[in-house]
Every structure is written in C-alpha cells, then in structure tokens.
Amino acid sequence: MTDTAVELETVEPVESAHLGQPEPVSDEQLVAMLVERARSEGLQLTGQGGLLQQLTKRVLESALEGEITDHLGYEKHDAGGRGSGNSRNGGRAKTVLTDVGPVEVKVPRDTSGTFEPQIVKKRQRRLTGVDEMVLSLSAKGLTHGEIAAHLAEVYGAEVSKQTISTITDKVMDGMAEWQSRPLDRVYPVLFVDAINVKIRVLSTIL
C-alpha cells in the first residue's frame, strides 16, 4: 500500500453558537480530529510521510521557533526587534533520525550566528531514544548489519553500519573510562542478611 503524504494545516477552534467566541479544543479532541482527517485523506498513521512523522516535524519546528524567540527576545515579525542588533536569518533543512523514522526539520538561524538550538543541537543527527534502541539490539546479540536492516524495516530509516558502530563504540569508551577511574581508599559496605521462616499456626477450639 502506497503512503500518501498530506500537509497538515492548523486546526481552527470551534466557534461557540452562543458567544461567537472560539471554544478551546482539548488534546483528545485535537488528536481525534487529526486522526479522522488523516484517515479520510488516505494518510497512514505510521511510516514514511505518515501522521506521526508530520506531527513530530511540527512539534520540533515549533520548539525550535520558541528557542530562537527566547534567544532574540522578540517574536517573529515583531517590530520591536528592529535595530536590536540581531535578527532571524532564515533557516536550514536538516534530517534527524527519531523514534518514528527520519524527519526533516527547518532549523532557524540568526544573523550574528550566536543561536545554539538545544532541542536539535548542531551536528546532531539522532534524537533521544535511537541510541538506546541500537544499544539494546546490540546487547541482544544482533550484528551491525542486522540492526541497520531492522531500523530500515521498522522506521524506513537508512542507518549505516558505521553510524551503528559509532554508537556502540561510545558505550565501550564509557566502560573503559569507568574501569580506569581512580578508586577511593575506603568504601563502606553494609551486609544485610535475614532468614524467612514460615510458621504454621494451628488454632484449637475449646
């Protein structure tokens, strides 16, 4: 079955029939509306171009926009930012590997080049969760080739054997550092021992 990519649009609040004011939409209502729309337009929930990938893209880009707003001190298109000495300078496309597959996001930039995003850091290609998955699969005995094939099959993500090797090597480096750490002269140790004895109580009726 071919996945159909549909561009998500902003869901408008429902207007109240009495006051003519937008009624707040709960998280559950918003999710239900998005899922229903995705199904009606033939959009898959998972997989390449699916609803989860598009939602992840929206969330990440919204978070990045919030970060640069905090960094600059004013909202986008805000006249108060004129003459501030620093401003938005477009953005660059970047593909990151997430738990729902590869997601392309637009990372904003500033004219002074001082913006350091935290949600998707510079040179970061994988978000939290992917490294842990690779390490878990490696601990279960899967080869680098098998892990790469698994990620490609489940998430549609092309991850090279070299990338997987880099992830697992970081753990080995950490273990070697822990093994060579300096030891304290004294380590307090507390031993606790106990015996669990089952006692059968017989009641006598007089």
PDB file of C-alpha atoms in Angstrom:
ATOM      1  CA  MET A   1       0.000   0.000   0.000  1.00  0.00           C
ATOM      2  CA  THR A   2       1.381   3.387  -1.004  1.00  0.00           C
ATOM      3  CA  ASP A   3       1.603   6.050   1.666  1.00  0.00           C
ATOM      4  CA  THR A   4       0.066   9.395   0.819  1.00  0.00           C
ATOM      5  CA  ALA A   5       1.719  12.463   2.253  1.00  0.00           C
ATOM      6  CA  VAL A   6      -0.709  15.170   3.275  1.00  0.00           C
ATOM      7  CA  GLU A   7       0.416  18.572   4.524  1.00  0.00           C
ATOM      8  CA  LEU A   8      -1.084  19.221   7.931  1.00  0.00           C
ATOM      9  CA  GLU A   9      -2.812  22.533   8.433  1.00  0.00           C
ATOM     10  CA  THR A  10      -3.679  24.382  11.614  1.00  0.00           C
ATOM     11  CA  VAL A  11      -6.861  23.088  13.209  1.00  0.00           C
ATOM     12  CA  GLU A  12      -9.163  26.021  13.852  1.00  0.00           C
ATOM     13  CA  PRO A  13     -11.036  26.190  17.187  1.00  0.00           C
ATOM     14  CA  VAL A  14     -14.767  25.531  17.097  1.00  0.00           C
ATOM     15  CA  GLU A  15     -16.878  28.673  17.456  1.00  0.00           C
ATOM     16  CA  SER A  16     -19.466  28.792  20.193  1.00  0.00           C
ATOM     17  CA  ALA A  17     -23.033  29.140  18.919  1.00  0.00           C
ATOM     18  CA  HIS A  18     -23.926  31.411  21.826  1.00  0.00           C
ATOM     19  CA  LEU A  19     -20.993  33.762  22.216  1.00  0.00           C
ATOM     20  CA  GLY A  20     -19.393  33.601  18.791  1.00  0.00           C
ATOM     21  CA  GLN A  21     -16.057  33.027  20.517  1.00  0.00           C
ATOM     22  CA  PRO A  22     -13.714  30.108  19.748  1.00  0.00           C
ATOM     23  CA  GLU A  23     -14.112  27.249  22.179  1.00  0.00           C
ATOM     24  CA  PRO A  24     -10.896  25.677  23.456  1.00  0.00           C
ATOM     25  CA  VAL A  25     -10.048  22.328  21.879  1.00  0.00           C
ATOM     26  CA  SER A  26      -8.782  19.662  24.270  1.00  0.00           C
ATOM     27  CA  ASP A  27      -5.796  17.475  23.441  1.00  0.00           C
ATOM     28  CA  GLU A  28      -8.090  14.474  22.986  1.00  0.00           C
ATOM     29  CA  GLN A  29     -10.324  16.374  20.568  1.00  0.00           C
ATOM     30  CA  LEU A  30      -7.347  17.643  18.602  1.00  0.00           C
ATOM     31  CA  VAL A  31      -5.867  14.161  18.267  1.00  0.00           C
ATOM     32  CA  ALA A  32      -9.238  12.720  17.230  1.00  0.00           C
ATOM     33  CA  MET A  33      -9.658  15.442  14.593  1.00  0.00           C
ATOM     34  CA  LEU A  34      -6.179  14.868  13.177  1.00  0.00           C
ATOM     35  CA  VAL A  35      -6.586  11.084  13.065  1.00  0.00           C
ATOM     36  CA  GLU A  36     -10.009  11.349  11.415  1.00  0.00           C
ATOM     37  CA  ARG A  37      -8.677  13.780   8.843  1.00  0.00           C
ATOM     38  CA  ALA A  38      -5.665  11.566   8.146  1.00  0.00           C
ATOM     39  CA  ARG A  39      -7.902   8.558   7.564  1.00  0.00           C
ATOM     40  CA  SER A  40     -10.325  10.455   5.344  1.00  0.00           C
ATOM     41  CA  GLU A  41      -7.447  11.712   3.178  1.00  0.00           C
ATOM     42  CA  GLY A  42      -5.732   8.328   2.992  1.00  0.00           C
ATOM     43  CA  LEU A  43      -2.768   9.266   5.159  1.00  0.00           C
ATOM     44  CA  GLN A  44      -1.043   6.465   7.048  1.00  0.00           C
ATOM     45  CA  LEU A  45      -0.561   6.970  10.780  1.00  0.00           C
ATOM     46  CA  THR A  46       2.930   5.466  10.738  1.00  0.00           C
ATOM     47  CA  GLY A  47       5.619   5.002   8.121  1.00  0.00           C
ATOM     48  CA  GLN A  48       7.298   7.376   5.715  1.00  0.00           C
ATOM     49  CA  GLY A  49       5.276  10.581   5.363  1.00  0.00           C
ATOM     50  CA  GLY A  50       2.742   9.376   7.932  1.00  0.00           C
ATOM     51  CA  LEU A  51       0.841  11.391  10.514  1.00  0.00           C
ATOM     52  CA  LEU A  52       3.313  10.696  13.340  1.00  0.00           C
ATOM     53  CA  GLN A  53       6.241  11.924  11.263  1.00  0.00           C
ATOM     54  CA  GLN A  54       4.396  15.103  10.302  1.00  0.00           C
ATOM     55  CA  LEU A  55       3.353  15.779  13.896  1.00  0.00           C
ATOM     56  CA  THR A  56       6.939  15.204  15.048  1.00  0.00           C
ATOM     57  CA  LYS A  57       8.124  17.689  12.440  1.00  0.00           C
ATOM     58  CA  ARG A  58       5.591  20.293  13.616  1.00  0.00           C
ATOM     59  CA  VAL A  59       6.486  19.823  17.282  1.00  0.00           C
ATOM     60  CA  LEU A  60      10.239  20.050  16.675  1.00  0.00           C
ATOM     61  CA  GLU A  61       9.960  23.122  14.456  1.00  0.00           C
ATOM     62  CA  SER A  62       7.634  24.825  16.943  1.00  0.00           C
ATOM     63  CA  ALA A  63      10.127  24.122  19.734  1.00  0.00           C
ATOM     64  CA  LEU A  64      12.994  25.485  17.632  1.00  0.00           C
ATOM     65  CA  GLU A  65      10.995  28.607  16.847  1.00  0.00           C
ATOM     66  CA  GLY A  66      10.378  29.079  20.563  1.00  0.00           C
ATOM     67  CA  GLU A  67      14.091  28.704  21.262  1.00  0.00           C
ATOM     68  CA  ILE A  68      15.160  31.376  18.781  1.00  0.00           C
ATOM     69  CA  THR A  69      12.412  33.684  20.067  1.00  0.00           C
ATOM     70  CA  ASP A  70      13.848  33.346  23.582  1.00  0.00           C
ATOM     71  CA  HIS A  71      17.345  33.882  22.204  1.00  0.00           C
ATOM     72  CA  LEU A  72      16.445  37.064  20.303  1.00  0.00           C
ATOM     73  CA  GLY A  73      13.975  38.385  22.863  1.00  0.00           C
ATOM     74  CA  TYR A  74      11.115  39.125  20.459  1.00  0.00           C
ATOM     75  CA  GLU A  75       8.520  37.277  18.384  1.00  0.00           C
ATOM     76  CA  LYS A  76       8.748  36.710  14.658  1.00  0.00           C
ATOM     77  CA  HIS A  77       7.733  39.812  12.616  1.00  0.00           C
ATOM     78  CA  ASP A  78       7.707  41.864  15.827  1.00  0.00           C
ATOM     79  CA  ALA A  79       8.590  45.489  15.063  1.00  0.00           C
ATOM     80  CA  GLY A  80      10.244  45.708  18.461  1.00  0.00           C
ATOM     81  CA  GLY A  81      13.130  43.656  17.117  1.00  0.00           C
ATOM     82  CA  ARG A  82      14.203  46.293  14.606  1.00  0.00           C
ATOM     83  CA  GLY A  83      17.586  47.727  15.409  1.00  0.00           C
ATOM     84  CA  SER A  84      18.198  45.105  18.107  1.00  0.00           C
ATOM     85  CA  GLY A  85      21.497  44.088  16.508  1.00  0.00           C
ATOM     86  CA  ASN A  86      20.408  40.530  15.805  1.00  0.00           C
ATOM     87  CA  SER A  87      17.509  39.044  13.854  1.00  0.00           C
ATOM     88  CA  ARG A  88      16.248  35.874  12.211  1.00  0.00           C
ATOM     89  CA  ASN A  89      18.154  34.819   9.125  1.00  0.00           C
ATOM     90  CA  GLY A  90      16.038  32.129   7.520  1.00  0.00           C
ATOM     91  CA  GLY A  91      16.793  28.515   8.282  1.00  0.00           C
ATOM     92  CA  ARG A  92      18.427  25.363   7.025  1.00  0.00           C
ATOM     93  CA  ALA A  93      16.897  21.977   6.350  1.00  0.00           C
ATOM     94  CA  LYS A  94      18.153  19.121   8.483  1.00  0.00           C
ATOM     95  CA  THR A  95      17.108  15.491   8.657  1.00  0.00           C
ATOM     96  CA  VAL A  96      17.166  13.842  12.078  1.00  0.00           C
ATOM     97  CA  LEU A  97      16.501  10.230  12.953  1.00  0.00           C
ATOM     98  CA  THR A  98      13.679   9.897  15.505  1.00  0.00           C
ATOM     99  CA  ASP A  99      11.685   7.047  17.031  1.00  0.00           C
ATOM    100  CA  VAL A 100       9.126   7.442  14.214  1.00  0.00           C
ATOM    101  CA  GLY A 101      11.716   7.487  11.444  1.00  0.00           C
ATOM    102  CA  PRO A 102      13.700  10.199   9.652  1.00  0.00           C
ATOM    103  CA  VAL A 103      12.149  13.667   9.948  1.00  0.00           C
ATOM    104  CA  GLU A 104      13.259  16.748   8.010  1.00  0.00           C
ATOM    105  CA  VAL A 105      13.048  19.939  10.058  1.00  0.00           C
ATOM    106  CA  LYS A 106      13.869  23.565   9.350  1.00  0.00           C
ATOM    107  CA  VAL A 107      16.356  24.875  11.898  1.00  0.00           C
ATOM    108  CA  PRO A 108      16.192  28.696  12.245  1.00  0.00           C
ATOM    109  CA  ARG A 109      19.324  30.845  12.136  1.00  0.00           C
ATOM    110  CA  ASP A 110      20.220  34.348  13.326  1.00  0.00           C
ATOM    111  CA  THR A 111      22.339  36.974  11.611  1.00  0.00           C
ATOM    112  CA  SER A 112      25.002  37.009  14.323  1.00  0.00           C
ATOM    113  CA  GLY A 113      25.370  33.238  14.318  1.00  0.00           C
ATOM    114  CA  THR A 114      25.047  33.005  18.108  1.00  0.00           C
ATOM    115  CA  PHE A 115      21.888  30.872  18.209  1.00  0.00           C
ATOM    116  CA  GLU A 116      22.592  27.413  19.639  1.00  0.00           C
ATOM    117  CA  PRO A 117      19.473  25.210  19.403  1.00  0.00           C
ATOM    118  CA  GLN A 118      19.017  22.676  22.201  1.00  0.00           C
ATOM    119  CA  ILE A 119      16.106  20.512  21.035  1.00  0.00           C
ATOM    120  CA  VAL A 120      18.055  19.644  17.865  1.00  0.00           C
ATOM    121  CA  LYS A 121      21.648  20.614  18.518  1.00  0.00           C
ATOM    122  CA  LYS A 122      24.189  21.472  15.853  1.00  0.00           C
ATOM    123  CA  ARG A 123      25.643  18.368  14.176  1.00  0.00           C
ATOM    124  CA  GLN A 124      23.062  16.224  15.980  1.00  0.00           C
ATOM    125  CA  ARG A 125      21.558  13.636  13.653  1.00  0.00           C
ATOM    126  CA  ARG A 126      19.716  11.415  16.103  1.00  0.00           C
ATOM    127  CA  LEU A 127      17.254  12.311  18.823  1.00  0.00           C
ATOM    128  CA  THR A 128      16.992  10.659  22.236  1.00  0.00           C
ATOM    129  CA  GLY A 129      15.771   7.083  22.030  1.00  0.00           C
ATOM    130  CA  VAL A 130      17.511   5.964  18.852  1.00  0.00           C
ATOM    131  CA  ASP A 131      20.897   5.400  20.501  1.00  0.00           C
ATOM    132  CA  GLU A 132      19.239   3.434  23.314  1.00  0.00           C
ATOM    133  CA  MET A 133      17.461   1.257  20.747  1.00  0.00           C
ATOM    134  CA  VAL A 134      20.697   0.498  18.910  1.00  0.00           C
ATOM    135  CA  LEU A 135      22.458  -0.379  22.171  1.00  0.00           C
ATOM    136  CA  SER A 136      19.574  -2.612  23.236  1.00  0.00           C
ATOM    137  CA  LEU A 137      19.628  -4.509  19.942  1.00  0.00           C
ATOM    138  CA  SER A 138      23.419  -4.794  20.119  1.00  0.00           C
ATOM    139  CA  ALA A 139      23.216  -6.173  23.672  1.00  0.00           C
ATOM    140  CA  LYS A 140      20.822  -8.857  22.410  1.00  0.00           C
ATOM    141  CA  GLY A 141      23.495 -10.100  20.017  1.00  0.00           C
ATOM    142  CA  LEU A 142      22.397  -8.529  16.729  1.00  0.00           C
ATOM    143  CA  THR A 143      25.161  -7.604  14.289  1.00  0.00           C
ATOM    144  CA  HIS A 144      25.550  -4.089  12.922  1.00  0.00           C
ATOM    145  CA  GLY A 145      24.073  -5.229   9.620  1.00  0.00           C
ATOM    146  CA  GLU A 146      21.046  -6.774  11.342  1.00  0.00           C
ATOM    147  CA  ILE A 147      20.448  -3.596  13.370  1.00  0.00           C
ATOM    148  CA  ALA A 148      20.629  -1.457  10.219  1.00  0.00           C
ATOM    149  CA  ALA A 149      18.157  -3.781   8.468  1.00  0.00           C
ATOM    150  CA  HIS A 150      15.796  -3.639  11.471  1.00  0.00           C
ATOM    151  CA  LEU A 151      15.758   0.179  11.537  1.00  0.00           C
ATOM    152  CA  ALA A 152      15.187   0.290   7.784  1.00  0.00           C
ATOM    153  CA  GLU A 153      12.294  -2.187   8.007  1.00  0.00           C
ATOM    154  CA  VAL A 154      10.528  -0.689  11.037  1.00  0.00           C
ATOM    155  CA  TYR A 155      11.206   3.032  10.624  1.00  0.00           C
ATOM    156  CA  GLY A 156      12.213   3.376   6.994  1.00  0.00           C
ATOM    157  CA  ALA A 157      15.479   4.874   8.231  1.00  0.00           C
ATOM    158  CA  GLU A 158      18.749   4.269   6.438  1.00  0.00           C
ATOM    159  CA  VAL A 159      21.421   3.984   9.125  1.00  0.00           C
ATOM    160  CA  SER A 160      24.902   2.978   8.060  1.00  0.00           C
ATOM    161  CA  LYS A 161      26.880   0.262   9.802  1.00  0.00           C
ATOM    162  CA  GLN A 162      29.492   2.925  10.596  1.00  0.00           C
ATOM    163  CA  THR A 163      26.896   5.011  12.478  1.00  0.00           C
ATOM    164  CA  ILE A 164      25.832   1.967  14.494  1.00  0.00           C
ATOM    165  CA  SER A 165      29.478   1.200  15.223  1.00  0.00           C
ATOM    166  CA  THR A 166      29.980   4.787  16.393  1.00  0.00           C
ATOM    167  CA  ILE A 167      27.056   4.485  18.821  1.00  0.00           C
ATOM    168  CA  THR A 168      28.255   1.210  20.319  1.00  0.00           C
ATOM    169  CA  ASP A 169      31.872   2.455  20.487  1.00  0.00           C
ATOM    170  CA  LYS A 170      30.748   5.355  22.694  1.00  0.00           C
ATOM    171  CA  VAL A 171      29.466   2.837  25.220  1.00  0.00           C
ATOM    172  CA  MET A 172      32.712   0.886  25.105  1.00  0.00           C
ATOM    173  CA  ASP A 173      34.673   4.124  25.642  1.00  0.00           C
ATOM    174  CA  GLY A 174      32.473   4.924  28.631  1.00  0.00           C
ATOM    175  CA  MET A 175      33.014   1.462  30.100  1.00  0.00           C
ATOM    176  CA  ALA A 176      36.789   1.759  29.669  1.00  0.00           C
ATOM    177  CA  GLU A 177      36.739   5.157  31.384  1.00  0.00           C
ATOM    178  CA  TRP A 178      34.693   3.739  34.263  1.00  0.00           C
ATOM    179  CA  GLN A 179      37.068   0.776  34.660  1.00  0.00           C
ATOM    180  CA  SER A 180      40.118   3.060  34.823  1.00  0.00           C
ATOM    181  CA  ARG A 181      38.563   5.554  37.240  1.00  0.00           C
ATOM    182  CA  PRO A 182      40.529   6.325  40.443  1.00  0.00           C
ATOM    183  CA  LEU A 183      39.322   4.360  43.460  1.00  0.00           C
ATOM    184  CA  ASP A 184      38.696   5.685  46.950  1.00  0.00           C
ATOM    185  CA  ARG A 185      40.827   4.399  49.816  1.00  0.00           C
ATOM    186  CA  VAL A 186      37.828   3.167  51.810  1.00  0.00           C
ATOM    187  CA  TYR A 187      34.399   2.000  50.669  1.00  0.00           C
ATOM    188  CA  PRO A 188      31.780   1.497  53.418  1.00  0.00           C
ATOM    189  CA  VAL A 189      29.834  -1.712  52.892  1.00  0.00           C
ATOM    190  CA  LEU A 190      26.720  -2.848  54.736  1.00  0.00           C
ATOM    191  CA  PHE A 191      25.696  -6.502  54.623  1.00  0.00           C
ATOM    192  CA  VAL A 192      22.106  -7.345  55.473  1.00  0.00           C
ATOM    193  CA  ASP A 193      21.064 -10.951  55.952  1.00  0.00           C
ATOM    194  CA  ALA A 194      17.790 -12.498  57.033  1.00  0.00           C
ATOM    195  CA  ILE A 195      16.018 -15.817  57.244  1.00  0.00           C
ATOM    196  CA  ASN A 196      12.388 -16.154  56.253  1.00  0.00           C
ATOM    197  CA  VAL A 197      10.743 -18.907  58.302  1.00  0.00           C
ATOM    198  CA  LYS A 198       7.187 -19.972  57.543  1.00  0.00           C
ATOM    199  CA  ILE A 199       5.252 -20.850  60.683  1.00  0.00           C
ATOM    200  CA  ARG A 200       2.013 -22.770  60.573  1.00  0.00           C
ATOM    201  CA  VAL A 201      -0.320 -21.823  63.422  1.00  0.00           C
ATOM    202  CA  LEU A 202      -2.957 -24.290  64.498  1.00  0.00           C
ATOM    203  CA  SER A 203      -5.970 -23.000  66.366  1.00  0.00           C
ATOM    204  CA  THR A 204      -7.709 -25.198  68.889  1.00  0.00           C
ATOM    205  CA  ILE A 205     -11.387 -24.750  69.616  1.00  0.00           C
ATOM    206  CA  LEU A 206     -12.159 -25.440  73.292  1.00  0.00           C
TER     207      LEU A 206
END
